[in-house]
Amino acid sequence: MAPMDTSRVQLGLLLKRLVVGFWTMFFSLVALTNLVNLLDELGAFDWRFLDSGNYGYLRSVVDVYEVGPAVTKVLLAGAFSIELVAAVVFWRALLALGRDARGGRRALLAVCFGTFVWIAFIFMTELFTAYESESVFRELLTLTIATALALVLVPDDAGGTAHG
């Protein structure tokens, strides 16, 4: 197998595609697993494969206010909905990134939406005093901010061309 000619690869653009691709797949998988979990809880089917189990987690979080199962299902549906929107926005950004000038703007818009998702989840953990659950959302928020910095600060042609 011949080595890849990296002299023509725009390394900055490659990095941007990788991080936007990560978020695309992450939100797609999270939305899918929460959909499976929601459909299971609604009695549509009993399927454990790709079932996030987040309904049970949400029940434990909202129990502080004695919220019933119906409200918990609505909260899970809300989480699924914003995760699905995030997945769609990231897919659009990934497909546009590097194609034209709007690609970078779409990628940053997707990251802004991802930032909104994690801020909303952090707010909800505060509202329900689920402090031990908050750290993962703060970590995801930090990774999202790092992605935004990479999109804004790394030029598409970072690394220049290889010189022999």
PDB file of C-alpha atoms in Angstrom:
ATOM      1  CA  MET A   1       0.000   0.000   0.000  1.00  0.00           C
ATOM      2  CA  ALA A   2       1.485   3.329  -1.063  1.00  0.00           C
ATOM      3  CA  PRO A   3       1.774   6.065   1.565  1.00  0.00           C
ATOM      4  CA  MET A   4      -0.775   8.877   1.322  1.00  0.00           C
ATOM      5  CA  ASP A   5       0.477  12.053  -0.332  1.00  0.00           C
ATOM      6  CA  THR A   6      -0.055  14.528   2.517  1.00  0.00           C
ATOM      7  CA  SER A   7       1.374  17.482   0.591  1.00  0.00           C
ATOM      8  CA  ARG A   8      -2.071  18.266  -0.817  1.00  0.00           C
ATOM      9  CA  VAL A   9      -4.107  17.560   2.291  1.00  0.00           C
ATOM     10  CA  GLN A  10      -5.425  20.636   4.058  1.00  0.00           C
ATOM     11  CA  LEU A  11      -4.668  19.480   7.592  1.00  0.00           C
ATOM     12  CA  GLY A  12      -6.672  22.224   9.296  1.00  0.00           C
ATOM     13  CA  LEU A  13      -9.736  21.344   7.244  1.00  0.00           C
ATOM     14  CA  LEU A  14      -9.169  17.665   8.024  1.00  0.00           C
ATOM     15  CA  LEU A  15      -9.101  18.455  11.763  1.00  0.00           C
ATOM     16  CA  LYS A  16     -12.305  20.470  11.435  1.00  0.00           C
ATOM     17  CA  ARG A  17     -14.025  17.642   9.565  1.00  0.00           C
ATOM     18  CA  LEU A  18     -12.910  15.161  12.207  1.00  0.00           C
ATOM     19  CA  VAL A  19     -14.263  17.157  15.150  1.00  0.00           C
ATOM     20  CA  VAL A  20     -17.499  18.084  13.371  1.00  0.00           C
ATOM     21  CA  GLY A  21     -17.785  14.426  12.302  1.00  0.00           C
ATOM     22  CA  PHE A  22     -17.353  13.355  15.923  1.00  0.00           C
ATOM     23  CA  TRP A  23     -20.242  15.584  17.044  1.00  0.00           C
ATOM     24  CA  THR A  24     -22.330  14.456  14.064  1.00  0.00           C
ATOM     25  CA  MET A  25     -21.967  10.808  15.023  1.00  0.00           C
ATOM     26  CA  PHE A  26     -22.275  11.533  18.752  1.00  0.00           C
ATOM     27  CA  PHE A  27     -25.576  13.403  18.468  1.00  0.00           C
ATOM     28  CA  SER A  28     -26.884  10.894  15.901  1.00  0.00           C
ATOM     29  CA  LEU A  29     -26.170   7.974  18.214  1.00  0.00           C
ATOM     30  CA  VAL A  30     -27.499   9.729  21.317  1.00  0.00           C
ATOM     31  CA  ALA A  31     -30.720  10.656  19.495  1.00  0.00           C
ATOM     32  CA  LEU A  32     -31.140   7.112  18.175  1.00  0.00           C
ATOM     33  CA  THR A  33     -30.585   5.455  21.564  1.00  0.00           C
ATOM     34  CA  ASN A  34     -32.971   7.882  23.274  1.00  0.00           C
ATOM     35  CA  LEU A  35     -35.591   7.232  20.571  1.00  0.00           C
ATOM     36  CA  VAL A  36     -35.307   3.488  21.183  1.00  0.00           C
ATOM     37  CA  ASN A  37     -35.604   4.078  24.936  1.00  0.00           C
ATOM     38  CA  LEU A  38     -38.618   6.382  24.517  1.00  0.00           C
ATOM     39  CA  LEU A  39     -40.408   3.944  22.201  1.00  0.00           C
ATOM     40  CA  ASP A  40     -39.721   1.167  24.706  1.00  0.00           C
ATOM     41  CA  GLU A  41     -41.171   3.236  27.557  1.00  0.00           C
ATOM     42  CA  LEU A  42     -44.237   4.096  25.451  1.00  0.00           C
ATOM     43  CA  GLY A  43     -44.808   0.368  24.928  1.00  0.00           C
ATOM     44  CA  ALA A  44     -44.126   0.433  21.186  1.00  0.00           C
ATOM     45  CA  PHE A  45     -41.677  -2.442  21.547  1.00  0.00           C
ATOM     46  CA  ASP A  46     -39.286  -4.081  23.972  1.00  0.00           C
ATOM     47  CA  TRP A  47     -35.861  -3.815  22.415  1.00  0.00           C
ATOM     48  CA  ARG A  48     -32.706  -3.595  24.513  1.00  0.00           C
ATOM     49  CA  PHE A  49     -30.271  -3.093  21.619  1.00  0.00           C
ATOM     50  CA  LEU A  50     -29.386   0.625  21.361  1.00  0.00           C
ATOM     51  CA  ASP A  51     -31.649   1.433  24.327  1.00  0.00           C
ATOM     52  CA  SER A  52     -30.048   4.303  26.252  1.00  0.00           C
ATOM     53  CA  GLY A  53     -31.807   3.532  29.518  1.00  0.00           C
ATOM     54  CA  ASN A  54     -32.080   7.276  30.058  1.00  0.00           C
ATOM     55  CA  TYR A  55     -35.716   7.025  31.149  1.00  0.00           C
ATOM     56  CA  GLY A  56     -34.590   5.302  34.342  1.00  0.00           C
ATOM     57  CA  TYR A  57     -31.865   7.889  34.817  1.00  0.00           C
ATOM     58  CA  LEU A  58     -34.379  10.714  34.290  1.00  0.00           C
ATOM     59  CA  ARG A  59     -36.789   9.103  36.774  1.00  0.00           C
ATOM     60  CA  SER A  60     -34.056   9.168  39.409  1.00  0.00           C
ATOM     61  CA  VAL A  61     -33.251  12.816  38.630  1.00  0.00           C
ATOM     62  CA  VAL A  62     -36.807  14.176  38.618  1.00  0.00           C
ATOM     63  CA  ASP A  63     -37.841  12.114  41.645  1.00  0.00           C
ATOM     64  CA  VAL A  64     -36.729  15.015  43.857  1.00  0.00           C
ATOM     65  CA  TYR A  65     -39.980  16.768  42.866  1.00  0.00           C
ATOM     66  CA  GLU A  66     -42.058  13.566  42.714  1.00  0.00           C
ATOM     67  CA  VAL A  67     -42.626  14.018  38.978  1.00  0.00           C
ATOM     68  CA  GLY A  68     -44.663  11.198  37.501  1.00  0.00           C
ATOM     69  CA  PRO A  69     -43.829   8.861  34.639  1.00  0.00           C
ATOM     70  CA  ALA A  70     -45.796  10.870  32.051  1.00  0.00           C
ATOM     71  CA  VAL A  71     -43.776  14.030  32.705  1.00  0.00           C
ATOM     72  CA  THR A  72     -40.568  11.995  32.643  1.00  0.00           C
ATOM     73  CA  LYS A  73     -41.504  10.659  29.208  1.00  0.00           C
ATOM     74  CA  VAL A  74     -42.144  14.214  28.015  1.00  0.00           C
ATOM     75  CA  LEU A  75     -38.694  15.224  29.307  1.00  0.00           C
ATOM     76  CA  LEU A  76     -37.110  12.273  27.483  1.00  0.00           C
ATOM     77  CA  ALA A  77     -39.012  13.229  24.317  1.00  0.00           C
ATOM     78  CA  GLY A  78     -37.705  16.787  24.728  1.00  0.00           C
ATOM     79  CA  ALA A  79     -34.130  15.558  25.118  1.00  0.00           C
ATOM     80  CA  PHE A  80     -34.549  13.332  22.055  1.00  0.00           C
ATOM     81  CA  SER A  81     -35.950  16.250  20.056  1.00  0.00           C
ATOM     82  CA  ILE A  82     -33.089  18.644  20.724  1.00  0.00           C
ATOM     83  CA  GLU A  83     -30.539  15.860  20.175  1.00  0.00           C
ATOM     84  CA  LEU A  84     -32.182  15.033  16.854  1.00  0.00           C
ATOM     85  CA  VAL A  85     -32.074  18.681  15.789  1.00  0.00           C
ATOM     86  CA  ALA A  86     -28.400  18.801  16.808  1.00  0.00           C
ATOM     87  CA  ALA A  87     -27.692  15.682  14.733  1.00  0.00           C
ATOM     88  CA  VAL A  88     -29.363  17.188  11.668  1.00  0.00           C
ATOM     89  CA  VAL A  89     -27.565  20.507  12.079  1.00  0.00           C
ATOM     90  CA  PHE A  90     -24.215  18.730  12.456  1.00  0.00           C
ATOM     91  CA  TRP A  91     -24.873  16.485   9.429  1.00  0.00           C
ATOM     92  CA  ARG A  92     -25.591  19.560   7.321  1.00  0.00           C
ATOM     93  CA  ALA A  93     -22.436  21.232   8.611  1.00  0.00           C
ATOM     94  CA  LEU A  94     -20.269  18.169   7.994  1.00  0.00           C
ATOM     95  CA  LEU A  95     -21.483  17.824   4.428  1.00  0.00           C
ATOM     96  CA  ALA A  96     -20.899  21.540   3.736  1.00  0.00           C
ATOM     97  CA  LEU A  97     -17.540  21.910   5.500  1.00  0.00           C
ATOM     98  CA  GLY A  98     -14.843  22.759   2.975  1.00  0.00           C
ATOM     99  CA  ARG A  99     -17.257  22.880   0.055  1.00  0.00           C
ATOM    100  CA  ASP A 100     -17.787  26.627   0.123  1.00  0.00           C
ATOM    101  CA  ALA A 101     -17.547  29.641   2.411  1.00  0.00           C
ATOM    102  CA  ARG A 102     -20.863  28.797   4.081  1.00  0.00           C
ATOM    103  CA  GLY A 103     -19.497  25.472   5.308  1.00  0.00           C
ATOM    104  CA  GLY A 104     -17.479  27.065   8.099  1.00  0.00           C
ATOM    105  CA  ARG A 105     -20.463  29.154   9.137  1.00  0.00           C
ATOM    106  CA  ARG A 106     -22.706  26.074   9.224  1.00  0.00           C
ATOM    107  CA  ALA A 107     -20.124  24.238  11.328  1.00  0.00           C
ATOM    108  CA  LEU A 108     -19.950  27.089  13.821  1.00  0.00           C
ATOM    109  CA  LEU A 109     -23.756  27.299  13.896  1.00  0.00           C
ATOM    110  CA  ALA A 110     -23.895  23.564  14.666  1.00  0.00           C
ATOM    111  CA  VAL A 111     -21.400  24.026  17.484  1.00  0.00           C
ATOM    112  CA  CYS A 112     -23.505  26.912  18.822  1.00  0.00           C
ATOM    113  CA  PHE A 113     -26.521  24.603  18.883  1.00  0.00           C
ATOM    114  CA  GLY A 114     -24.477  21.882  20.599  1.00  0.00           C
ATOM    115  CA  THR A 115     -23.404  24.458  23.171  1.00  0.00           C
ATOM    116  CA  PHE A 116     -27.074  25.313  23.753  1.00  0.00           C
ATOM    117  CA  VAL A 117     -27.844  21.617  24.322  1.00  0.00           C
ATOM    118  CA  TRP A 118     -25.224  21.223  27.039  1.00  0.00           C
ATOM    119  CA  ILE A 119     -26.131  24.512  28.707  1.00  0.00           C
ATOM    120  CA  ALA A 120     -29.781  23.392  28.759  1.00  0.00           C
ATOM    121  CA  PHE A 121     -28.826  20.035  30.282  1.00  0.00           C
ATOM    122  CA  ILE A 122     -26.654  21.741  32.905  1.00  0.00           C
ATOM    123  CA  PHE A 123     -29.530  24.070  33.735  1.00  0.00           C
ATOM    124  CA  MET A 124     -31.910  21.113  34.083  1.00  0.00           C
ATOM    125  CA  THR A 125     -29.546  19.259  36.423  1.00  0.00           C
ATOM    126  CA  GLU A 126     -29.421  22.410  38.558  1.00  0.00           C
ATOM    127  CA  LEU A 127     -33.211  22.729  38.487  1.00  0.00           C
ATOM    128  CA  PHE A 128     -33.630  19.145  39.643  1.00  0.00           C
ATOM    129  CA  THR A 129     -30.644  19.386  42.039  1.00  0.00           C
ATOM    130  CA  ALA A 130     -28.967  16.441  40.315  1.00  0.00           C
ATOM    131  CA  TYR A 131     -25.507  17.797  41.041  1.00  0.00           C
ATOM    132  CA  GLU A 132     -23.695  14.476  40.690  1.00  0.00           C
ATOM    133  CA  SER A 133     -25.010  14.213  37.102  1.00  0.00           C
ATOM    134  CA  GLU A 134     -23.880  17.670  36.049  1.00  0.00           C
ATOM    135  CA  SER A 135     -20.163  16.989  35.528  1.00  0.00           C
ATOM    136  CA  VAL A 136     -20.599  14.998  32.313  1.00  0.00           C
ATOM    137  CA  PHE A 137     -22.544  17.869  30.751  1.00  0.00           C
ATOM    138  CA  ARG A 138     -19.874  20.360  31.827  1.00  0.00           C
ATOM    139  CA  GLU A 139     -17.251  18.131  30.178  1.00  0.00           C
ATOM    140  CA  LEU A 140     -19.293  17.951  26.964  1.00  0.00           C
ATOM    141  CA  LEU A 141     -19.729  21.726  27.058  1.00  0.00           C
ATOM    142  CA  THR A 142     -15.959  22.134  27.402  1.00  0.00           C
ATOM    143  CA  LEU A 143     -15.363  19.827  24.415  1.00  0.00           C
ATOM    144  CA  THR A 144     -17.909  21.804  22.412  1.00  0.00           C
ATOM    145  CA  ILE A 145     -16.137  25.061  23.213  1.00  0.00           C
ATOM    146  CA  ALA A 146     -12.823  23.452  22.207  1.00  0.00           C
ATOM    147  CA  THR A 147     -14.436  22.457  18.904  1.00  0.00           C
ATOM    148  CA  ALA A 148     -15.547  26.055  18.351  1.00  0.00           C
ATOM    149  CA  LEU A 149     -12.005  27.267  19.007  1.00  0.00           C
ATOM    150  CA  ALA A 150     -10.616  24.775  16.496  1.00  0.00           C
ATOM    151  CA  LEU A 151     -13.134  25.895  13.880  1.00  0.00           C
ATOM    152  CA  VAL A 152     -12.355  29.569  14.386  1.00  0.00           C
ATOM    153  CA  LEU A 153      -8.624  29.538  15.060  1.00  0.00           C
ATOM    154  CA  VAL A 154      -7.224  26.746  12.885  1.00  0.00           C
ATOM    155  CA  PRO A 155      -6.813  27.764   9.245  1.00  0.00           C
ATOM    156  CA  ASP A 156      -7.923  25.197   6.673  1.00  0.00           C
ATOM    157  CA  ASP A 157      -4.380  24.988   5.320  1.00  0.00           C
ATOM    158  CA  ALA A 158      -2.718  24.643   8.763  1.00  0.00           C
ATOM    159  CA  GLY A 159       0.568  22.802   8.520  1.00  0.00           C
ATOM    160  CA  GLY A 160       1.259  24.159   5.042  1.00  0.00           C
ATOM    161  CA  THR A 161       2.652  21.841   2.436  1.00  0.00           C
ATOM    162  CA  ALA A 162       5.263  19.169   2.957  1.00  0.00           C
ATOM    163  CA  HIS A 163       8.739  20.115   1.832  1.00  0.00           C
ATOM    164  CA  GLY A 164      11.202  17.390   0.955  1.00  0.00           C
TER     165      GLY A 164
END
